[in-house]
Short mmCIF file of C-alpha atoms in Angstrom, two decimals:
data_model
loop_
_atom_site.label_atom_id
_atom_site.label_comp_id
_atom_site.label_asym_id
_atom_site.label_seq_id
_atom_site.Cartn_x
_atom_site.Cartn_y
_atom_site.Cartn_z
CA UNK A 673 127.66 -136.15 -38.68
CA UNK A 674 129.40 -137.34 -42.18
CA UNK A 675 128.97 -135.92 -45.50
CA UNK A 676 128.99 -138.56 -47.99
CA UNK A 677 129.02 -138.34 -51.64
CA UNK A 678 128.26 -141.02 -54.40
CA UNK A 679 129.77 -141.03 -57.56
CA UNK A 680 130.06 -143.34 -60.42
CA UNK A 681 132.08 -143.84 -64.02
CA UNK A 682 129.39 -145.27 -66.47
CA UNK A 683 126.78 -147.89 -66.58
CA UNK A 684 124.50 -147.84 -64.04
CA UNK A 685 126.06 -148.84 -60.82
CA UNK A 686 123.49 -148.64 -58.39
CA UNK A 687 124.60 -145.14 -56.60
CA UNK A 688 121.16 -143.22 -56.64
CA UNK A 689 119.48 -146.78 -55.39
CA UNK A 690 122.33 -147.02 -52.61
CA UNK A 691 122.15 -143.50 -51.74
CA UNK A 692 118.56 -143.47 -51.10
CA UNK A 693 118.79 -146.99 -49.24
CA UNK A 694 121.24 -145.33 -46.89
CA UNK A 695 118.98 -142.68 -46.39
CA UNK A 696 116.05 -144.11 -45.09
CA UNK A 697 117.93 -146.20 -42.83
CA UNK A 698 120.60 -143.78 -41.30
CA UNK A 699 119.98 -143.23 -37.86
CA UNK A 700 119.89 -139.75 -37.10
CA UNK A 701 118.73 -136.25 -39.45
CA UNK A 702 119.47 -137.11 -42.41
CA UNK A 703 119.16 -134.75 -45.59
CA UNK A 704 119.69 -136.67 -48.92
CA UNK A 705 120.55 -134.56 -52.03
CA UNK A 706 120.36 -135.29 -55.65
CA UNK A 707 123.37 -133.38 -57.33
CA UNK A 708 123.40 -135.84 -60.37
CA UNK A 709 123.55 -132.88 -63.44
CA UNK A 710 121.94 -135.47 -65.11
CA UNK A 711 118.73 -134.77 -63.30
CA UNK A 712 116.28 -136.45 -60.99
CA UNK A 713 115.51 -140.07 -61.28
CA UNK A 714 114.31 -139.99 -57.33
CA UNK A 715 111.21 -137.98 -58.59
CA UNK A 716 110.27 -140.26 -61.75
CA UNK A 717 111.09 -143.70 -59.97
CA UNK A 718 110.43 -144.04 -55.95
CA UNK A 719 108.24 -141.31 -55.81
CA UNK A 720 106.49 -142.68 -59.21
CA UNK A 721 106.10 -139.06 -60.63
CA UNK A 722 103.95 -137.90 -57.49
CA UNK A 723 106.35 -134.80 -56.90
CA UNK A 724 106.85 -131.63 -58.63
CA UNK A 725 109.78 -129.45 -58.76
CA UNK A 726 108.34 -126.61 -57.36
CA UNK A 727 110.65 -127.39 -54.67
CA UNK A 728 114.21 -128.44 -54.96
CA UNK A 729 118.12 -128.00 -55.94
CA UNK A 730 117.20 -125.49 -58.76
CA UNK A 731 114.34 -123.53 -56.69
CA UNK A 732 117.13 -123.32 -54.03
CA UNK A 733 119.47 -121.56 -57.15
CA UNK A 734 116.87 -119.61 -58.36
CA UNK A 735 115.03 -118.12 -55.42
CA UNK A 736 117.13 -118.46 -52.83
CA UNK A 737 116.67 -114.77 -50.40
CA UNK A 738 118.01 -116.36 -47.32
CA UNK A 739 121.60 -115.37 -45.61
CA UNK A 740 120.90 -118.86 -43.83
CA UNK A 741 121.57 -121.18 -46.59
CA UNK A 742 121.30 -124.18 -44.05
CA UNK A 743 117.60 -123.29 -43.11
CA UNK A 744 117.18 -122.25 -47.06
CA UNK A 745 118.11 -126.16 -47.82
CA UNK A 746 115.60 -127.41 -45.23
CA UNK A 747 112.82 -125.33 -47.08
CA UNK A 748 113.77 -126.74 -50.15
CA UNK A 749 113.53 -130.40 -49.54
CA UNK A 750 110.71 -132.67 -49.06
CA UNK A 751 109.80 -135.50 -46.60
CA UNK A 752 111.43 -138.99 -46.99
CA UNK A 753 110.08 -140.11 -43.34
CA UNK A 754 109.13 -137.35 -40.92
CA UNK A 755 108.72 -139.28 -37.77
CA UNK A 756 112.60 -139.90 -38.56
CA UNK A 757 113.76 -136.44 -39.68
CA UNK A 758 114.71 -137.86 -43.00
CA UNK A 759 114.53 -135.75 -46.00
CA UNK A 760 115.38 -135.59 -49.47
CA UNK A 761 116.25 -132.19 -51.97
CA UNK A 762 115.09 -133.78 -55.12
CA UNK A 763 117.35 -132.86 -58.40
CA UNK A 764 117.19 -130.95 -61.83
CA UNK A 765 114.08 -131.85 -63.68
CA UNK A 766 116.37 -132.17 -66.80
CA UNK A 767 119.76 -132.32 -68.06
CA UNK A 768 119.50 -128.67 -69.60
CA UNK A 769 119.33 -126.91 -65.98
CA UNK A 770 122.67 -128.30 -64.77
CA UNK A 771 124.59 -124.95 -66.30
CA UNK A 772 122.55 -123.07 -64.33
CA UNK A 773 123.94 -124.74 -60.86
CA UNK A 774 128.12 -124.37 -61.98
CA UNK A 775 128.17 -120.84 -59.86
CA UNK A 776 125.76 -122.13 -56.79
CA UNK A 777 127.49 -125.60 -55.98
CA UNK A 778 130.19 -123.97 -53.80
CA UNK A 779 127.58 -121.87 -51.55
CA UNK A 780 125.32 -125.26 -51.64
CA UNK A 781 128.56 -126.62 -50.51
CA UNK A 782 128.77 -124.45 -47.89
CA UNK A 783 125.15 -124.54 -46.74
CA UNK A 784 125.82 -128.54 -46.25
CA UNK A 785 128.50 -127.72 -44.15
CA UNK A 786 126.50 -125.83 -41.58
CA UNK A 787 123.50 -128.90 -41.43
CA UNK A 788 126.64 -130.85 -41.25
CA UNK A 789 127.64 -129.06 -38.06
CA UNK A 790 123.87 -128.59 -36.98
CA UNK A 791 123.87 -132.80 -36.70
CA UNK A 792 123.01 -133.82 -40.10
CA UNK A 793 124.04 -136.51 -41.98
CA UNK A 794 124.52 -135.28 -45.59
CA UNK A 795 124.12 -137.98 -48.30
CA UNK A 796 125.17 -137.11 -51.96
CA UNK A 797 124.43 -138.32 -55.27
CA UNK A 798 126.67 -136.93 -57.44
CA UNK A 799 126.39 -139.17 -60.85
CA UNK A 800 128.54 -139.36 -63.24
CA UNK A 801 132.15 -138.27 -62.37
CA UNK A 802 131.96 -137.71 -66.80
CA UNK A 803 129.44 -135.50 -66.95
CA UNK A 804 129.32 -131.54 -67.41
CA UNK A 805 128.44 -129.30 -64.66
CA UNK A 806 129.91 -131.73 -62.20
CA UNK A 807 129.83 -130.78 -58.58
CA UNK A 808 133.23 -130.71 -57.78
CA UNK A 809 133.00 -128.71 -54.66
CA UNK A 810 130.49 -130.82 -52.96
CA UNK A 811 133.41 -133.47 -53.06
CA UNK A 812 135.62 -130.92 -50.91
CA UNK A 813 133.40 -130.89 -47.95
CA UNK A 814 132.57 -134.47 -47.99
CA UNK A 815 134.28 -136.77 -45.14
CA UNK A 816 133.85 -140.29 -47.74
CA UNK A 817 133.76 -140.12 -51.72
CA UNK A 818 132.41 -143.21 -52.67
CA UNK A 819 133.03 -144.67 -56.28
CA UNK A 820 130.33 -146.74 -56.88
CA UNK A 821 130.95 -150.17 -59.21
CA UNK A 822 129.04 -153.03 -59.69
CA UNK A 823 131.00 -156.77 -58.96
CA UNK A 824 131.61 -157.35 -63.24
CA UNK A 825 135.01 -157.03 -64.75
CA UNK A 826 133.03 -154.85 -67.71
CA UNK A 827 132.00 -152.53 -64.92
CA UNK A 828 135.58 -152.52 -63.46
CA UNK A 829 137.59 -151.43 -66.46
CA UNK A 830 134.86 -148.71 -67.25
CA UNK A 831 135.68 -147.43 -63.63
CA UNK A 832 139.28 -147.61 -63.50
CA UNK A 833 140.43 -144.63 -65.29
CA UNK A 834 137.63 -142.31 -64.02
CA UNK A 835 138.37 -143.42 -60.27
CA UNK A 836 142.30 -142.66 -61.15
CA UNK A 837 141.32 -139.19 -62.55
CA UNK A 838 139.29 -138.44 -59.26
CA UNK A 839 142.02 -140.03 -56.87
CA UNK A 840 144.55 -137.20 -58.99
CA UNK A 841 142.28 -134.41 -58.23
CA UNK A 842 141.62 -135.06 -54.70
CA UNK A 843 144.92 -135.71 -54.41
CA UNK A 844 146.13 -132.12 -55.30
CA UNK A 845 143.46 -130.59 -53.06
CA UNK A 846 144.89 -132.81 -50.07
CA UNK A 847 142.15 -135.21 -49.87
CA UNK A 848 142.45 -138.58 -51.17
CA UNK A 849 142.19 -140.35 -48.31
CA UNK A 850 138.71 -139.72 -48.91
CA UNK A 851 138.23 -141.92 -51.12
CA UNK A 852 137.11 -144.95 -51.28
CA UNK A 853 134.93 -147.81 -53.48
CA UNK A 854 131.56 -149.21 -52.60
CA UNK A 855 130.51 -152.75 -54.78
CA UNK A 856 127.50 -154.01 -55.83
CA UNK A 857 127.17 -157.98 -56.09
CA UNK A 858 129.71 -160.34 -57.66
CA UNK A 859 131.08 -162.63 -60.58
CA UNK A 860 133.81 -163.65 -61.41
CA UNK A 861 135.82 -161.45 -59.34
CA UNK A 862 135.12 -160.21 -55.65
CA UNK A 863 135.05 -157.21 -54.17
CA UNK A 864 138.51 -157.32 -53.11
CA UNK A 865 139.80 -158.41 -55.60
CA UNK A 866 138.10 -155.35 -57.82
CA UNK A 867 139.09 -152.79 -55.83
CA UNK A 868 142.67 -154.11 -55.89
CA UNK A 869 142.93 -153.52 -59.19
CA UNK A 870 141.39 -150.00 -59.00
CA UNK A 871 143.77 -149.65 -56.01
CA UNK A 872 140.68 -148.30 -53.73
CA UNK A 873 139.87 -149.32 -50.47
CA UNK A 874 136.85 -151.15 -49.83
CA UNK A 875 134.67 -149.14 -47.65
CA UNK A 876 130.91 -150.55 -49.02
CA UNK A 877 130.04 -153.47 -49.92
CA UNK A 878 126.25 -154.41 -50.97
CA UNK A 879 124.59 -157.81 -52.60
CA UNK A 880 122.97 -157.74 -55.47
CA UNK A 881 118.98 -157.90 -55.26
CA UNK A 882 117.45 -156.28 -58.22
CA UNK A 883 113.71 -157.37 -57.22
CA UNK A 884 114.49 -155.68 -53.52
CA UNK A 885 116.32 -152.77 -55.41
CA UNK A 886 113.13 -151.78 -57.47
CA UNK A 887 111.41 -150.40 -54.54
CA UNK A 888 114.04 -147.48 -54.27
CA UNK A 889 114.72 -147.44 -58.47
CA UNK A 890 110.89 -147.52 -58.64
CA UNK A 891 108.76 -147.33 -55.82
CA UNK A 892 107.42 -150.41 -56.24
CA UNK A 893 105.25 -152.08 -53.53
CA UNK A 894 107.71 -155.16 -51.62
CA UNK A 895 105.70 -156.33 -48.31
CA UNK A 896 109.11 -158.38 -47.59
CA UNK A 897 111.81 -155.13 -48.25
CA UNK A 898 112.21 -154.24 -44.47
CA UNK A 899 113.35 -157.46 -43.60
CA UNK A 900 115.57 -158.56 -47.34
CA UNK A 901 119.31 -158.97 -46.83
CA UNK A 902 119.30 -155.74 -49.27
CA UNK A 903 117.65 -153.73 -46.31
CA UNK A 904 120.13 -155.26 -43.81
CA UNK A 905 123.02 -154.45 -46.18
CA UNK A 906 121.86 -150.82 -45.81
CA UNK A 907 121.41 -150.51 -42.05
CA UNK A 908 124.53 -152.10 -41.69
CA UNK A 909 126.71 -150.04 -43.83
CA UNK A 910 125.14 -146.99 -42.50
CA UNK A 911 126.25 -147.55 -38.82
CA UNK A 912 130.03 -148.68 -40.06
CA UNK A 913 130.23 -145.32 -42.26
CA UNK A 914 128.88 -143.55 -39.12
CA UNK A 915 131.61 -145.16 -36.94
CA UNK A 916 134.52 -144.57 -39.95
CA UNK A 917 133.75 -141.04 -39.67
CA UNK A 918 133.21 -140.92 -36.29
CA UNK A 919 136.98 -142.07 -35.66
CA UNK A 920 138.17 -139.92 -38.77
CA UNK A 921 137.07 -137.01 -36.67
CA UNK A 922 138.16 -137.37 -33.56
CA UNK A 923 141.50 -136.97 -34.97
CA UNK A 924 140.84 -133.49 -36.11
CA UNK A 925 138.49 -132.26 -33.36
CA UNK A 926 135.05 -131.24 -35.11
CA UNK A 927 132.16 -131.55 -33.36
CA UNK A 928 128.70 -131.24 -33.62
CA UNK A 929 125.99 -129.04 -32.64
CA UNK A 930 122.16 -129.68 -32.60
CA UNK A 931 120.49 -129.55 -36.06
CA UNK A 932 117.98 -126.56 -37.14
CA UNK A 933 114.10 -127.38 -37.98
CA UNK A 934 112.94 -127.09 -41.43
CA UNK A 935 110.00 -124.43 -41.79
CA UNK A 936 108.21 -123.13 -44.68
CA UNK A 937 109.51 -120.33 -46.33
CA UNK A 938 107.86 -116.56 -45.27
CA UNK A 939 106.45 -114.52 -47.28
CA UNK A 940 109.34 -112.63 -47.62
CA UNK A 941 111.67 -115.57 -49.05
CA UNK A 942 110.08 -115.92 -51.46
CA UNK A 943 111.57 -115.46 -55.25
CA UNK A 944 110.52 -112.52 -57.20
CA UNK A 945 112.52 -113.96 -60.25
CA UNK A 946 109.40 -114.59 -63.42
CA UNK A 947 110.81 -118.42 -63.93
CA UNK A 948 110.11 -119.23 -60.01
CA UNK A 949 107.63 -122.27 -59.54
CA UNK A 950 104.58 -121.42 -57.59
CA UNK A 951 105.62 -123.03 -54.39
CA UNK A 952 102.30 -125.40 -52.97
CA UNK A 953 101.09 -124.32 -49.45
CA UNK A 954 102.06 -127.94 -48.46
CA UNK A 955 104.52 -129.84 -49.39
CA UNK A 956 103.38 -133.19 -50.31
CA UNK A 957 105.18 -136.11 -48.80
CA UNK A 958 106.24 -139.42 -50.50
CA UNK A 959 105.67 -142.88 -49.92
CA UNK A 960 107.82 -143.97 -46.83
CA UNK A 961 109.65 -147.28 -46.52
CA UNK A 962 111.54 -148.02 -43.23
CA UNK A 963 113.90 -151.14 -43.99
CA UNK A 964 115.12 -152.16 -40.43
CA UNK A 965 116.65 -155.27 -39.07
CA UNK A 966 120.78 -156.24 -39.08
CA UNK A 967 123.10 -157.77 -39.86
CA UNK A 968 127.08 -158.08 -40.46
CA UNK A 969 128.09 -154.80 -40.75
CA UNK A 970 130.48 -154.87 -44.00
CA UNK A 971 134.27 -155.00 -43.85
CA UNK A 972 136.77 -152.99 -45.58
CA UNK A 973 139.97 -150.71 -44.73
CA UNK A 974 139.41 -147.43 -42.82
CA UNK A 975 141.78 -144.80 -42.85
CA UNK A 976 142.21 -143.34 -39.16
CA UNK A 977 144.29 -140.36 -40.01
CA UNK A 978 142.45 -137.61 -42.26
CA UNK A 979 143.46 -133.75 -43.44
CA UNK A 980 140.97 -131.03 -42.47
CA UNK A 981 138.60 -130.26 -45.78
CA UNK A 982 139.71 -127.92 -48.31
CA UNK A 983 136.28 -126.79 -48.31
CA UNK A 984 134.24 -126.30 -51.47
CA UNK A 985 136.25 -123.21 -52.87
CA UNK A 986 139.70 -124.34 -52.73
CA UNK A 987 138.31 -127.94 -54.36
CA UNK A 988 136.99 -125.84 -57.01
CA UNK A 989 139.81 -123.50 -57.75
CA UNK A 990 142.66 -126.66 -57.41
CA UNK A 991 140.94 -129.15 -58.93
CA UNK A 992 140.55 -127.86 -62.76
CA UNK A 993 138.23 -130.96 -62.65
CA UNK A 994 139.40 -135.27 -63.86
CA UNK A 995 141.49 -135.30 -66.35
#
């Protein structure tokens, strides 16, 4: 199944809404993971501040006992929509614990490689391509990286050197074909004619809908969401990444095997370190919203022939990050 990741430049572009749109409308497992060093904004907005980090990315860092760093993953996340087999591993709780993930993104990496091959789809938000701590090696086992920009000219120019930096470091590492830009809405300019000038193809397109957007950015209440051309726009783009992947691999033969049930952690996974969270005896599942429905699916170039991934180690030691 593909491994996506979400980046951005600046602003606020829409990639953690997107990303979590996608997610609850993927067809298939789907594990959504919030690598933004910036921290969590899943937590504070659609769940509305009903979660904890007592599990997540930095529990997984911290206590992780496991060999099977798939299954160890699983554990960590929480419940986006059970019936579904979507989940979600929520973020940093604040900017200040991203230096303490720089030495445990590449065996994350890894461990997203093997749901990956178990028949997940992985869905990344990365955030800012600017920021320290970056996750650089999360973008070497991804099949799509996805610069996110809204449909403005100011949002345009503020991505243009950042997605040039990132198409030079994938590049070196043999994987810019990878990338690709996603747009938000319109203006003056359309999304053709944006990612022209950032000389991306267009692989995601999305309309702008900022009262249909607030029930991922904040969990609000939106009887009408499932059936918006927002929701649509979701489904849709979901089953034309599915099929751009799909092709992509067929060219270099990887396959997939059934995916591995999440379980709660025994006794004897559990952390000994003295800054663990107590881990609840549940965990506590979030508010579920199933868009559905269809619609066009978008348009945009696909690139049939793609390199087998670096993997998260060579991305990190080639890279030496955007210049």
């Amino acid at each position: 199944m593909p491994i996506v990741v979400l980046t951005t430049a600046a602003g606020a572009p829409g990639a953690t809404t997107t990303a979590l749109g996608l997610a609850l409308t993927w067809s298939g497992p789907t594990l959504l993971v919030e690598a933004d060093p910036a921290g969590s904004s899943i937590a504070s907005g659609y769940f509305r501040g009903s979660v904890d980090h007592s599990y997540g990315l930095l529990n997984l860092a911290l206590g992780r006992t496991q060999t099977d760093l798939a299954q160890a993953i699983l554990d960590e996340s929480r419940v986006l929509d059970e019936e579904a087999d979507r989940r979600i591993l929520l973020g940093l709780a604040e900017p200040a614990q991203a230096s303490a993930l720089t030495s445990w993104w590449e065996p994350i990496a890894e461990g997203l490689l093997q749901l990956d091959a178990a028949g997940y789809t992985v869905l990344i938000d990365a955030g800012r391509l600017t920021q320290g701590s970056y996750p650089m090696p999360l973008l070497g086992v991804a099949d799509l990286v996805l610069v996110m920009c809204r449909g403005t000219l100011s949002s345009a120019v503020r991505t243009q050197p950042i997605a040039a930096a990132l198409h030079d470091v994938l590049e070196r590492t043999g994987r810019a074909e990878q990338l690709g830009l996603g747009v938000i809405g319109q203006s003056d300019y359309g999304p053709q004619e944006i990612a022209k000038a950032l000389r991306l193809p267009l692989v995601l397109r999305l309309p702008e809908d900022p009262q249909n957007a607030r029930v991922l950015s904040d969990g609000v209440n939106e009887r009408k969401f499932s059936t918006s051309a927002l929701a649509k726009a979701y489904r849709a783009a979901s089953m034309e990444l599915t099929s751009t992947v799909a092709r992509r691999r067929q060219v270099v033969g990887l396959e997939d095997t059934p995916p591995p049930q999440p379980r709660q952690p025994a006794q004897a996974d559990q952390p000994v370190a003295p800054a663990q969270p107590v881990r609840p005896a549940h965990q506590p599942s979030g508010p579920t919203h199933q868009p559905s429905g269809s619609a066009h699916q978008p348009s945009g170039p696909v690139h049939e022939q793609t390199p087998p991934r670096p993997g998260p180690q060579r991305m990190a030691e080639e890279s030496g990050g955007p210049r």
